[in-house]
DNA sequence: CCAAAAGTGTTTAAAATACACCCATGG
DNA sequence: CCATGGGTGTATTTTAAACACTTTTGG
């Protein structure tokens, strides 16, 4: 048969599960829908993929258009294709999760009227479409990825304390972590370097600041090292 | 704006990376393309998703149509959407891996002229489209999944010896495994039960046959057990 | 009786865990 | 001077790794 595929086609979208961390807990960025269906409901940033556009590019573009966020770490984790996930017609969505430094993306008045708001990952409002399920999967993926790749650092500011890093892991994994064992492991990996004479001050003892060393990670990876936390 | 999305749309397909194991090594099922583009090249089983069809259903259907295989374990692992992955037009493919008992699916004369053939996973021919890359990703996923979920059993016959199981893990992970430590771990998990008085005979000492116990696995999972090999 | 694969335990090393007190600062 | 979170070491348990010989069968 010649290539004449003239059947109706599903629409193709991308959705982004945007994670952030503020020292308190894991956060998720949602936008309020301005249109039907699900007008007024909260939803994931996302939208249609252009026919000549890479999937990841579409995710980046939609994220930028709807929330102002750019230069973000994106990872595709699953396609969602349930027949009735969109009440209008068949829409298949490729889902990405994004890891952002929350402080760089405090809620701004969004360009196009719709507002973007950070929610606690475990206190989400009622969501549009199957976005609840997408988020659930994203969390599962994040939890397993964060233990075998040093991606958690993308949720922290470039300079961070070990306490912040620990808090991040506790939030993502949903359980407490022993402070001494955690520090032992992190420092033993030598993926993180102490910044000389740089401290974070509060109303208590100043905390040593560290930064993640991506070059060091590349080195280690080449010599068979496997990140694990 | 009303919902009038009248732009050209990408076509949507599914592709299946079908794994098998024959005691020798990991195998992959490919079909020879009968049509352009890539006529005569080997390719993954797969095809178009109907507009009212679940993704997984499409994967199952295509697999059945092209290879005769049914009742198989399928797991979606990634969507591939590179702009020029299909020379004809934009095609986004949702990729699944399938785990089959190879002996149940020995090469038959396929229903529709095209033949399906098992290849050694590390001696693949030149492939159509970006199927090489899809397989690469499938292997990576399989390798990490097989260590944290008891899915490897789907590649073995219902009754198997521990040596077969070990060989499977060695093939998938690509490294040797210590026989005594492996057996110790497997038996300690109690996911596998010895079949009374059932042995596999060869020209040497008969080997105890075991079967995987899925109910036991469900039990254990509920009580917080985490499979790991 | 020989070849071939099945089966079996112990010792050692490494890694994970549990655990409690002193430190430096801001207010 | 006190409240707050930062920072540190050791002993114990658990887990992983290394390692070689005996058994059973078919031919």
CSV table of C-alpha atoms (C1' of nucleotides) in Angstrom, one decimal:
chain,number,residue,atom,x,y,z
A,1,UNK,CA,0.0,0.0,0.0
A,2,UNK,CA,1.2,3.5,-0.7
A,3,UNK,CA,1.6,5.9,2.2
A,4,UNK,CA,-1.9,7.2,2.4
A,5,UNK,CA,-2.9,7.3,6.0
A,6,UNK,CA,-6.0,9.3,5.7
A,7,UNK,CA,-7.7,8.4,9.0
A,8,UNK,CA,-8.6,11.0,11.6
A,9,UNK,CA,-5.6,11.7,13.8
A,10,UNK,CA,-5.2,12.2,17.5
A,11,UNK,CA,-4.0,15.6,18.6
A,12,UNK,CA,-0.6,15.7,20.2
A,13,UNK,CA,0.3,17.7,23.3
A,14,UNK,CA,3.0,18.0,25.9
A,15,UNK,CA,2.4,18.6,29.6
A,16,UNK,CA,5.0,19.7,32.2
A,17,UNK,CA,5.0,18.7,35.8
A,18,UNK,CA,7.1,21.5,37.3
A,19,UNK,CA,8.8,20.8,40.6
A,20,UNK,CA,10.2,23.3,42.9
A,21,UNK,CA,11.6,23.2,46.4
A,22,UNK,CA,11.6,26.1,49.0
A,23,UNK,CA,13.2,24.5,52.0
A,24,UNK,CA,9.7,23.6,53.4
A,25,UNK,CA,8.6,20.9,51.0
A,26,UNK,CA,8.2,19.9,47.4
A,27,UNK,CA,6.1,22.3,45.3
A,28,UNK,CA,4.3,22.0,42.0
A,29,UNK,CA,3.5,24.8,39.6
A,30,UNK,CA,0.0,24.9,38.2
A,31,UNK,CA,-2.0,27.3,36.1
A,32,UNK,CA,-5.6,28.1,36.2
A,33,UNK,CA,-7.5,27.3,33.1
A,34,UNK,CA,-9.2,30.3,31.4
A,35,UNK,CA,-11.2,28.3,29.0
A,36,UNK,CA,-13.5,25.4,28.8
A,37,UNK,CA,-13.3,22.5,29.3
A,38,UNK,CA,-12.4,22.6,33.0
A,39,UNK,CA,-12.5,26.4,33.0
A,40,UNK,CA,-11.3,27.7,36.4
A,41,UNK,CA,-9.7,24.4,37.3
A,42,UNK,CA,-6.0,24.0,37.9
A,43,UNK,CA,-3.9,22.3,35.3
A,44,UNK,CA,-0.4,21.5,34.2
A,45,UNK,CA,1.3,23.9,31.9
A,46,UNK,CA,1.4,22.4,28.4
A,47,UNK,CA,-0.1,22.6,25.0
A,48,UNK,CA,-0.1,21.4,21.4
A,49,UNK,CA,3.0,20.2,19.7
A,50,UNK,CA,3.6,21.8,16.3
A,51,UNK,CA,3.9,19.5,13.4
A,52,UNK,CA,7.5,20.5,12.8
A,53,UNK,CA,8.6,20.9,16.4
A,54,UNK,CA,10.6,18.5,18.6
A,55,UNK,CA,8.7,17.3,21.6
A,56,UNK,CA,11.1,18.7,24.1
A,57,UNK,CA,11.1,22.0,22.3
A,58,UNK,CA,7.3,22.1,22.6
A,59,UNK,CA,7.5,21.4,26.3
A,60,UNK,CA,10.0,24.2,26.7
A,61,UNK,CA,8.0,26.6,24.6
A,62,UNK,CA,4.7,26.0,26.4
A,63,UNK,CA,6.4,26.3,29.8
A,64,UNK,CA,7.9,29.6,28.8
A,65,UNK,CA,4.6,30.9,27.3
A,66,UNK,CA,2.5,29.9,30.2
A,67,UNK,CA,4.8,30.5,33.2
A,68,UNK,CA,7.7,32.6,32.0
A,69,UNK,CA,10.1,29.8,33.0
A,70,UNK,CA,13.0,29.0,30.7
A,71,UNK,CA,16.4,27.2,30.9
A,72,UNK,CA,15.0,24.4,32.9
A,73,UNK,CA,15.9,20.8,33.2
A,74,UNK,CA,13.3,18.6,31.5
A,75,UNK,CA,13.0,14.9,31.4
A,76,UNK,CA,10.3,13.0,29.5
A,77,UNK,CA,8.7,10.3,31.6
A,78,UNK,CA,5.6,8.9,30.0
A,79,UNK,CA,3.0,9.4,27.3
A,80,UNK,CA,-0.7,9.5,28.3
A,81,UNK,CA,-3.1,8.4,25.7
A,82,UNK,CA,-6.4,7.4,27.5
A,83,UNK,CA,-9.2,7.7,25.0
A,84,UNK,CA,-11.3,10.1,27.0
A,85,UNK,CA,-8.7,12.1,28.8
A,86,UNK,CA,-9.8,15.1,26.9
A,87,UNK,CA,-13.6,15.5,26.6
A,88,UNK,CA,-13.3,17.3,23.2
A,89,UNK,CA,-11.5,14.7,21.2
A,90,UNK,CA,-8.6,12.3,21.3
A,91,UNK,CA,-5.5,13.9,22.6
A,92,UNK,CA,-2.3,12.1,23.4
A,93,UNK,CA,0.1,13.9,25.7
A,94,UNK,CA,3.8,13.4,26.2
A,95,UNK,CA,4.6,14.3,29.8
A,96,UNK,CA,7.8,15.9,31.1
A,97,UNK,CA,8.9,16.7,34.5
A,98,UNK,CA,10.8,19.9,35.1
A,99,UNK,CA,13.2,20.7,37.9
A,100,UNK,CA,13.4,24.4,38.8
A,101,UNK,CA,15.0,26.6,41.4
A,102,UNK,CA,11.8,27.9,42.9
A,103,UNK,CA,13.3,31.2,44.0
A,104,UNK,CA,14.0,32.1,40.4
A,105,UNK,CA,10.4,31.6,39.5
A,106,UNK,CA,8.3,33.3,42.1
A,107,UNK,CA,4.7,33.8,40.9
A,108,UNK,CA,4.7,36.8,38.5
A,109,UNK,CA,1.7,38.2,36.8
A,110,UNK,CA,1.7,35.9,33.9
A,111,UNK,CA,1.8,37.2,30.4
A,112,UNK,CA,-1.5,35.9,29.3
A,113,UNK,CA,-4.0,36.5,32.1
A,114,UNK,CA,-3.9,33.0,33.5
A,115,UNK,CA,-2.0,32.8,36.7
A,116,UNK,CA,0.7,30.3,37.7
A,117,UNK,CA,0.8,29.3,41.3
A,118,UNK,CA,3.0,27.1,43.4
A,119,UNK,CA,1.2,24.4,45.4
A,120,UNK,CA,2.5,22.0,48.0
A,121,UNK,CA,2.9,18.7,46.2
A,122,UNK,CA,0.8,16.9,48.8
A,123,UNK,CA,-2.0,19.5,49.0
A,124,UNK,CA,-3.1,19.8,45.4
A,125,UNK,CA,-6.4,21.2,44.3
A,126,UNK,CA,-8.8,19.4,42.0
A,127,UNK,CA,-7.2,19.2,38.6
A,128,UNK,CA,-8.3,19.2,35.0
A,129,UNK,CA,-8.2,16.3,32.7
A,130,UNK,CA,-6.1,13.3,34.0
A,131,UNK,CA,-3.5,15.7,35.4
A,132,UNK,CA,-3.8,14.1,38.8
A,133,UNK,CA,-2.6,10.8,37.4
A,134,UNK,CA,0.1,12.5,35.4
A,135,UNK,CA,1.4,14.1,38.6
A,136,UNK,CA,1.3,10.8,40.4
A,137,UNK,CA,3.4,9.2,37.8
A,138,UNK,CA,5.8,12.2,37.8
A,139,UNK,CA,6.3,11.8,41.5
A,140,UNK,CA,7.0,8.1,41.2
A,141,UNK,CA,9.6,8.8,38.5
A,142,UNK,CA,11.2,11.6,40.3
A,143,UNK,CA,11.5,9.5,43.4
A,144,UNK,CA,13.3,6.8,41.6
A,145,UNK,CA,15.4,9.1,39.4
A,146,UNK,CA,16.6,11.3,42.2
A,147,UNK,CA,18.3,8.3,43.9
A,148,UNK,CA,20.4,7.2,40.9
A,149,UNK,CA,21.2,10.5,39.2
A,150,UNK,CA,22.3,13.7,40.8
A,151,UNK,CA,19.3,15.7,39.5
A,152,UNK,CA,18.0,16.9,42.8
A,153,UNK,CA,20.6,19.7,42.7
A,154,UNK,CA,18.6,21.4,40.0
A,155,UNK,CA,15.9,22.1,42.6
A,156,UNK,CA,18.3,23.9,44.8
A,157,UNK,CA,20.0,27.3,44.4
A,158,UNK,CA,23.6,27.1,42.9
A,159,UNK,CA,24.9,27.5,46.5
A,160,UNK,CA,23.2,25.4,49.1
A,161,UNK,CA,23.8,24.0,52.5
A,162,UNK,CA,23.8,20.3,53.3
A,163,UNK,CA,20.8,20.8,55.5
A,164,UNK,CA,18.9,22.1,52.4
A,165,UNK,CA,20.0,19.2,50.4
A,166,UNK,CA,18.9,16.8,53.1
A,167,UNK,CA,15.5,18.5,53.4
A,168,UNK,CA,15.1,18.2,49.6
A,169,UNK,CA,15.7,14.4,49.8
A,170,UNK,CA,13.4,14.1,52.7
A,171,UNK,CA,10.6,15.9,50.8
A,172,UNK,CA,11.1,14.0,47.6
A,173,UNK,CA,11.4,10.6,49.2
A,174,UNK,CA,8.8,11.3,51.9
A,175,UNK,CA,10.8,10.0,54.8
A,176,UNK,CA,13.3,11.2,57.3
A,177,UNK,CA,17.0,10.8,56.8
A,178,UNK,CA,19.7,10.5,59.4
A,179,UNK,CA,21.7,13.7,59.4
A,180,UNK,CA,25.1,12.2,60.1
A,181,UNK,CA,24.8,9.3,57.7
A,182,UNK,CA,23.5,11.6,55.0
A,183,UNK,CA,26.4,14.0,55.3
A,184,UNK,CA,28.8,11.1,55.4
A,185,UNK,CA,27.5,9.7,52.1
A,186,UNK,CA,27.2,13.0,50.3
A,187,UNK,CA,30.7,14.1,51.2
A,188,UNK,CA,32.2,10.7,50.4
A,189,UNK,CA,30.9,11.0,46.8
A,190,UNK,CA,32.9,14.2,46.3
A,191,UNK,CA,30.3,15.6,44.0
A,192,UNK,CA,29.8,18.6,46.1
A,193,UNK,CA,32.5,21.1,47.0
A,194,UNK,CA,32.5,23.4,50.0
A,195,UNK,CA,32.8,27.1,49.1
A,196,UNK,CA,35.6,28.7,51.0
A,197,UNK,CA,34.5,31.2,53.4
A,198,UNK,CA,30.9,31.2,52.1
A,199,UNK,CA,28.2,30.7,54.7
A,200,UNK,CA,24.5,31.1,54.9
A,201,UNK,CA,23.7,33.1,58.0
A,202,UNK,CA,20.5,33.0,59.9
A,203,UNK,CA,19.8,33.6,63.6
A,204,UNK,CA,22.0,30.6,64.4
A,205,UNK,CA,25.4,29.1,63.6
A,206,UNK,CA,26.3,29.9,59.9
A,207,UNK,CA,26.0,27.0,57.6
A,208,UNK,CA,28.7,26.1,55.1
A,209,UNK,CA,27.6,26.6,51.5
A,210,UNK,CA,28.4,24.0,48.8
A,211,UNK,CA,28.0,23.7,45.1
A,212,UNK,CA,27.4,20.7,42.9
A,213,UNK,CA,30.3,19.9,40.6
A,214,UNK,CA,29.0,18.6,37.3
A,215,UNK,CA,32.4,18.1,35.8
A,216,UNK,CA,33.5,16.0,38.6
A,217,UNK,CA,30.3,13.9,38.1
A,218,UNK,CA,31.2,13.4,34.4
A,219,UNK,CA,34.6,12.2,35.4
A,220,UNK,CA,33.3,9.8,38.0
A,221,UNK,CA,30.7,8.4,35.7
A,222,UNK,CA,33.3,7.6,33.0
A,223,UNK,CA,35.2,5.6,35.6
A,224,UNK,CA,32.2,3.5,36.4
A,225,UNK,CA,30.9,5.4,39.4
A,226,UNK,CA,27.2,5.0,40.1
A,227,UNK,CA,25.5,7.8,42.0
A,228,UNK,CA,23.3,6.6,44.8
A,229,UNK,CA,21.5,8.2,47.7
B,1,UNK,CA,-10.4,30.9,21.6
B,2,UNK,CA,-12.8,28.1,20.7
B,3,UNK,CA,-11.4,24.7,20.2
B,4,UNK,CA,-10.5,24.8,16.6
B,5,UNK,CA,-7.1,23.3,16.3
B,6,UNK,CA,-6.9,23.0,12.6
B,7,UNK,CA,-3.2,22.7,12.0
B,8,UNK,CA,-1.6,19.7,10.4
B,9,UNK,CA,-1.1,16.8,12.8
B,10,UNK,CA,1.6,14.4,13.4
B,11,UNK,CA,0.8,10.7,12.9
B,12,UNK,CA,0.9,8.5,16.0
B,13,UNK,CA,2.3,5.1,16.1
B,14,UNK,CA,3.4,2.5,18.6
B,15,UNK,CA,6.6,0.3,18.4
B,16,UNK,CA,7.3,-2.8,20.3
B,17,UNK,CA,10.7,-4.0,21.4
B,18,UNK,CA,10.1,-7.6,21.9
B,19,UNK,CA,12.5,-9.4,24.2
B,20,UNK,CA,13.0,-13.1,24.5
B,21,UNK,CA,15.5,-15.4,26.2
B,22,UNK,CA,16.5,-18.9,25.1
B,23,UNK,CA,19.1,-19.8,27.7
B,24,UNK,CA,21.9,-18.6,25.4
B,25,UNK,CA,21.3,-14.9,25.5
B,26,UNK,CA,18.8,-12.1,25.2
B,27,UNK,CA,17.0,-12.0,21.9
B,28,UNK,CA,15.0,-9.4,20.0
B,29,UNK,CA,12.1,-10.0,17.5
B,30,UNK,CA,12.3,-8.0,14.3
B,31,UNK,CA,10.3,-8.0,11.1
B,32,UNK,CA,11.5,-7.4,7.6
B,33,UNK,CA,9.9,-4.4,6.0
B,34,UNK,CA,8.0,-5.2,2.8
B,35,UNK,CA,7.5,-1.6,1.8
B,36,UNK,CA,9.3,1.7,1.3
B,37,UNK,CA,10.7,3.5,3.1
B,38,UNK,CA,13.4,1.1,4.3
B,39,UNK,CA,12.1,-1.7,2.2
B,40,UNK,CA,14.0,-4.9,3.1
B,41,UNK,CA,15.4,-3.5,6.3
B,42,UNK,CA,14.6,-5.0,9.7
B,43,UNK,CA,12.4,-3.0,12.0
B,44,UNK,CA,10.4,-3.2,15.2
B,45,UNK,CA,6.9,-4.5,15.1
B,46,UNK,CA,4.5,-1.6,15.3
B,47,UNK,CA,2.1,0.6,13.5
B,48,UNK,CA,-0.5,3.3,13.6
B,49,UNK,CA,-2.7,4.0,16.6
B,50,UNK,CA,-6.4,4.3,15.7
B,51,UNK,CA,-8.0,7.5,16.8
B,52,UNK,CA,-10.3,5.7,19.2
B,53,UNK,CA,-7.8,3.1,20.4
B,54,UNK,CA,-5.8,2.9,23.7
B,55,UNK,CA,-2.1,3.1,23.1
B,56,UNK,CA,-1.4,-0.2,24.8
B,57,UNK,CA,-4.2,-1.8,22.8
B,58,UNK,CA,-2.6,-0.6,19.6
B,59,UNK,CA,0.7,-2.1,20.7
B,60,UNK,CA,-0.9,-5.4,21.4
B,61,UNK,CA,-2.9,-5.4,18.2
B,62,UNK,CA,0.1,-4.6,16.0
B,63,UNK,CA,2.2,-7.1,17.8
B,64,UNK,CA,-0.4,-9.8,17.1
B,65,UNK,CA,-0.9,-8.8,13.5
B,66,UNK,CA,2.7,-8.7,12.7
B,67,UNK,CA,4.1,-11.6,14.7
B,68,UNK,CA,1.2,-13.6,16.0
B,69,UNK,CA,2.2,-13.0,19.6
B,70,UNK,CA,-0.5,-12.3,22.1
B,71,UNK,CA,-1.0,-12.3,25.9
B,72,UNK,CA,2.3,-10.6,26.5
B,73,UNK,CA,3.6,-8.3,29.2
B,74,UNK,CA,3.9,-4.8,27.8
B,75,UNK,CA,5.4,-1.7,29.4
B,76,UNK,CA,5.5,1.7,27.9
B,77,UNK,CA,8.9,3.3,28.3
B,78,UNK,CA,9.3,6.3,26.1
B,79,UNK,CA,7.8,8.4,23.3
B,80,UNK,CA,10.1,9.1,20.3
B,81,UNK,CA,9.3,12.3,18.4
B,82,UNK,CA,12.3,13.4,16.4
B,83,UNK,CA,11.1,15.5,13.5
B,84,UNK,CA,12.8,13.5,10.8
B,85,UNK,CA,12.6,10.0,12.2
B,86,UNK,CA,10.2,9.1,9.4
B,87,UNK,CA,11.2,10.4,6.0
B,88,UNK,CA,7.6,10.6,4.8
B,89,UNK,CA,6.2,12.9,7.4
B,90,UNK,CA,6.1,13.7,11.1
B,91,UNK,CA,5.4,10.5,13.1
B,92,UNK,CA,5.5,10.3,16.8
B,93,UNK,CA,5.9,6.8,18.2
B,94,UNK,CA,5.1,5.6,21.7
B,95,UNK,CA,7.5,2.7,22.4
B,96,UNK,CA,6.7,-0.3,24.5
B,97,UNK,CA,8.9,-3.2,25.5
B,98,UNK,CA,7.4,-6.7,25.6
B,99,UNK,CA,8.6,-9.7,27.6
B,100,UNK,CA,7.9,-13.0,26.0
B,101,UNK,CA,8.6,-16.7,26.6
B,102,UNK,CA,10.6,-17.2,23.4
B,103,UNK,CA,9.8,-20.9,23.1
B,104,UNK,CA,6.1,-20.0,22.8
B,105,UNK,CA,6.9,-17.8,19.8
B,106,UNK,CA,9.2,-19.7,17.6
B,107,UNK,CA,9.4,-18.1,14.1
B,108,UNK,CA,6.3,-19.1,12.2
B,109,UNK,CA,5.4,-18.3,8.7
B,110,UNK,CA,3.9,-14.9,9.4
B,111,UNK,CA,0.3,-14.2,8.3
B,112,UNK,CA,1.2,-11.3,6.1
B,113,UNK,CA,4.3,-12.4,4.1
B,114,UNK,CA,6.7,-10.4,6.2
B,115,UNK,CA,8.8,-12.6,8.4
B,116,UNK,CA,9.5,-12.2,12.0
B,117,UNK,CA,12.9,-13.4,13.2
B,118,UNK,CA,14.7,-13.5,16.5
B,119,UNK,CA,18.1,-11.8,16.7
B,120,UNK,CA,20.7,-11.8,19.4
B,121,UNK,CA,20.3,-8.5,21.2
B,122,UNK,CA,24.0,-7.7,20.7
B,123,UNK,CA,24.2,-8.7,17.0
B,124,UNK,CA,21.5,-6.7,15.4
B,125,UNK,CA,21.3,-5.9,11.7
B,126,UNK,CA,20.9,-2.5,10.3
B,127,UNK,CA,17.6,-1.1,11.3
B,128,UNK,CA,14.9,1.1,9.8
B,129,UNK,CA,14.0,4.6,11.1
B,130,UNK,CA,15.4,5.3,14.5
B,131,UNK,CA,14.7,1.8,15.7
B,132,UNK,CA,18.3,1.4,16.8
B,133,UNK,CA,18.0,4.2,19.3
B,134,UNK,CA,14.6,2.9,20.5
B,135,UNK,CA,16.1,-0.5,21.2
B,136,UNK,CA,19.0,1.1,23.0
B,137,UNK,CA,16.6,2.9,25.3
B,138,UNK,CA,14.5,-0.2,25.8
B,139,UNK,CA,17.6,-2.1,26.9
B,140,UNK,CA,18.5,0.6,29.4
B,141,UNK,CA,15.0,0.5,30.8
B,142,UNK,CA,14.8,-3.2,30.9
B,143,UNK,CA,18.1,-3.3,32.8
B,144,UNK,CA,17.0,-1.0,35.4
B,145,UNK,CA,13.4,-2.4,35.7
B,146,UNK,CA,14.6,-6.0,36.0
B,147,UNK,CA,16.5,-5.2,39.2
B,148,UNK,CA,13.6,-3.6,41.1
B,149,UNK,CA,10.6,-5.6,39.8
B,150,UNK,CA,10.3,-9.3,39.3
B,151,UNK,CA,9.6,-8.9,35.6
B,152,UNK,CA,12.4,-11.1,34.4
B,153,UNK,CA,10.3,-14.2,35.1
B,154,UNK,CA,8.1,-13.3,32.1
B,155,UNK,CA,11.1,-14.2,29.9
B,156,UNK,CA,11.3,-17.7,31.3
B,157,UNK,CA,9.0,-20.7,30.9
B,158,UNK,CA,6.5,-21.1,33.8
B,159,UNK,CA,8.8,-23.8,35.2
B,160,UNK,CA,12.5,-22.9,35.2
B,161,UNK,CA,15.7,-23.8,37.0
B,162,UNK,CA,17.7,-21.4,39.0
B,163,UNK,CA,20.5,-21.7,36.5
B,164,UNK,CA,18.2,-20.4,33.8
B,165,UNK,CA,17.2,-17.5,36.0
B,166,UNK,CA,20.8,-16.7,36.6
B,167,UNK,CA,21.6,-16.9,32.9
B,168,UNK,CA,18.8,-14.5,32.2
B,169,UNK,CA,20.1,-12.0,34.7
B,170,UNK,CA,23.6,-12.3,33.3
B,171,UNK,CA,22.3,-11.7,29.8
B,172,UNK,CA,20.2,-8.7,30.7
B,173,UNK,CA,22.7,-7.1,33.0
B,174,UNK,CA,25.7,-8.0,30.8
B,175,UNK,CA,27.9,-9.3,33.5
B,176,UNK,CA,28.6,-12.5,35.4
B,177,UNK,CA,26.9,-13.2,38.7
B,178,UNK,CA,28.2,-15.4,41.5
B,179,UNK,CA,26.2,-18.6,41.5
B,180,UNK,CA,26.1,-19.1,45.3
B,181,UNK,CA,25.3,-15.5,46.2
B,182,UNK,CA,22.6,-15.4,43.5
B,183,UNK,CA,20.9,-18.5,44.7
B,184,UNK,CA,21.1,-17.3,48.3
B,185,UNK,CA,19.4,-14.0,47.4
B,186,UNK,CA,16.7,-15.5,45.2
B,187,UNK,CA,15.7,-18.1,47.7
B,188,UNK,CA,15.8,-15.7,50.6
B,189,UNK,CA,13.1,-13.6,48.9
B,190,UNK,CA,10.8,-16.5,48.8
B,191,UNK,CA,9.2,-15.4,45.6
B,192,UNK,CA,10.0,-18.6,43.9
B,193,UNK,CA,8.8,-22.0,44.9
B,194,UNK,CA,10.5,-25.4,44.3
B,195,UNK,CA,8.2,-27.8,42.4
B,196,UNK,CA,8.1,-31.1,44.3
B,197,UNK,CA,9.7,-33.9,42.4
B,198,UNK,CA,9.9,-31.8,39.2
B,199,UNK,CA,13.3,-31.7,37.6
B,200,UNK,CA,14.8,-30.7,34.3
B,201,UNK,CA,16.8,-33.5,32.9
B,202,UNK,CA,19.8,-33.2,30.6
B,203,UNK,CA,22.9,-35.3,30.2
B,204,UNK,CA,23.9,-34.3,33.7
B,205,UNK,CA,22.5,-34.1,37.2
B,206,UNK,CA,18.8,-33.1,37.0
B,207,UNK,CA,18.0,-29.5,38.0
B,208,UNK,CA,15.2,-28.6,40.4
B,209,UNK,CA,12.4,-26.7,38.7
B,210,UNK,CA,10.9,-23.6,40.3
B,211,UNK,CA,8.0,-21.3,39.5
B,212,UNK,CA,7.5,-17.7,40.3
B,213,UNK,CA,4.7,-17.0,42.8
B,214,UNK,CA,2.9,-13.8,41.9
B,215,UNK,CA,0.5,-13.9,44.8
B,216,UNK,CA,3.4,-14.1,47.2
B,217,UNK,CA,4.8,-11.1,45.5
B,218,UNK,CA,1.6,-9.1,46.0
B,219,UNK,CA,1.6,-10.1,49.7
B,220,UNK,CA,5.2,-9.0,50.2
B,221,UNK,CA,4.8,-5.8,48.3
B,222,UNK,CA,1.9,-4.8,50.6
B,223,UNK,CA,4.1,-5.3,53.6
B,224,UNK,CA,6.7,-2.9,52.3
B,225,UNK,CA,9.0,-5.4,50.7
B,226,UNK,CA,11.1,-4.1,47.9
B,227,UNK,CA,12.3,-6.6,45.2
B,228,UNK,CA,16.0,-6.2,44.4
B,229,UNK,CA,18.5,-8.3,42.5
C,1,DC,C1',34.1,-44.0,34.5
C,2,DC,C1',34.0,-39.6,32.6
C,3,DA,C1',32.0,-35.3,31.2
C,4,DA,C1',28.8,-31.9,32.4
C,5,DA,C1',26.1,-29.1,35.0
C,6,DA,C1',23.7,-28.9,39.8
C,7,DG,C1',24.1,-27.9,44.2
C,8,DT,C1',25.9,-26.2,48.7
C,9,DG,C1',28.5,-22.8,53.5
C,10,DT,C1',31.7,-20.1,55.5
C,11,DT,C1',34.8,-16.5,56.1
C,12,DT,C1',35.9,-11.7,55.3
C,13,DA,C1',35.2,-7.1,54.0
C,14,DA,C1',32.3,-3.3,53.3
C,15,DA,C1',28.4,-0.7,54.0
C,16,DA,C1',24.4,0.9,56.5
C,17,DT,C1',22.5,2.0,60.7
C,18,DA,C1',21.8,3.8,65.3
C,19,DC,C1',22.8,7.1,68.3
C,20,DA,C1',24.0,12.2,71.5
C,21,DC,C1',26.5,16.0,72.4
C,22,DC,C1',29.0,20.4,71.5
C,23,DC,C1',29.3,24.7,68.5
C,24,DA,C1',28.6,29.4,66.6
C,25,DT,C1',25.6,32.9,65.9
C,26,DG,C1',21.7,36.6,66.4
C,27,DG,C1',18.7,38.6,69.2
D,1,DC,C1',22.5,34.0,78.0
D,2,DC,C1',19.5,31.4,75.5
D,3,DA,C1',17.2,29.6,71.5
D,4,DT,C1',18.2,27.9,67.1
D,5,DG,C1',19.9,25.1,63.8
D,6,DG,C1',25.0,23.5,62.4
D,7,DG,C1',28.1,20.2,62.8
D,8,DT,C1',30.8,16.0,64.2
D,9,DG,C1',32.5,10.1,65.3
D,10,DT,C1',32.1,5.5,66.8
D,11,DA,C1',30.3,1.1,67.7
D,12,DT,C1',27.2,-2.4,66.0
D,13,DT,C1',24.6,-4.8,62.7
D,14,DT,C1',23.6,-6.0,58.3
D,15,DT,C1',24.7,-7.0,53.8
D,16,DA,C1',27.7,-8.1,50.0
D,17,DA,C1',31.6,-10.5,48.2
D,18,DA,C1',34.9,-14.0,47.6
D,19,DC,C1',35.7,-18.6,47.1
D,20,DA,C1',36.0,-24.7,45.8
D,21,DC,C1',34.5,-29.0,46.3
D,22,DT,C1',30.9,-32.8,46.1
D,23,DT,C1',26.7,-34.7,43.8
D,24,DT,C1',24.0,-36.8,40.2
D,25,DT,C1',23.0,-38.1,36.0
D,26,DG,C1',23.5,-39.7,30.8
D,27,DG,C1',26.3,-41.6,27.6
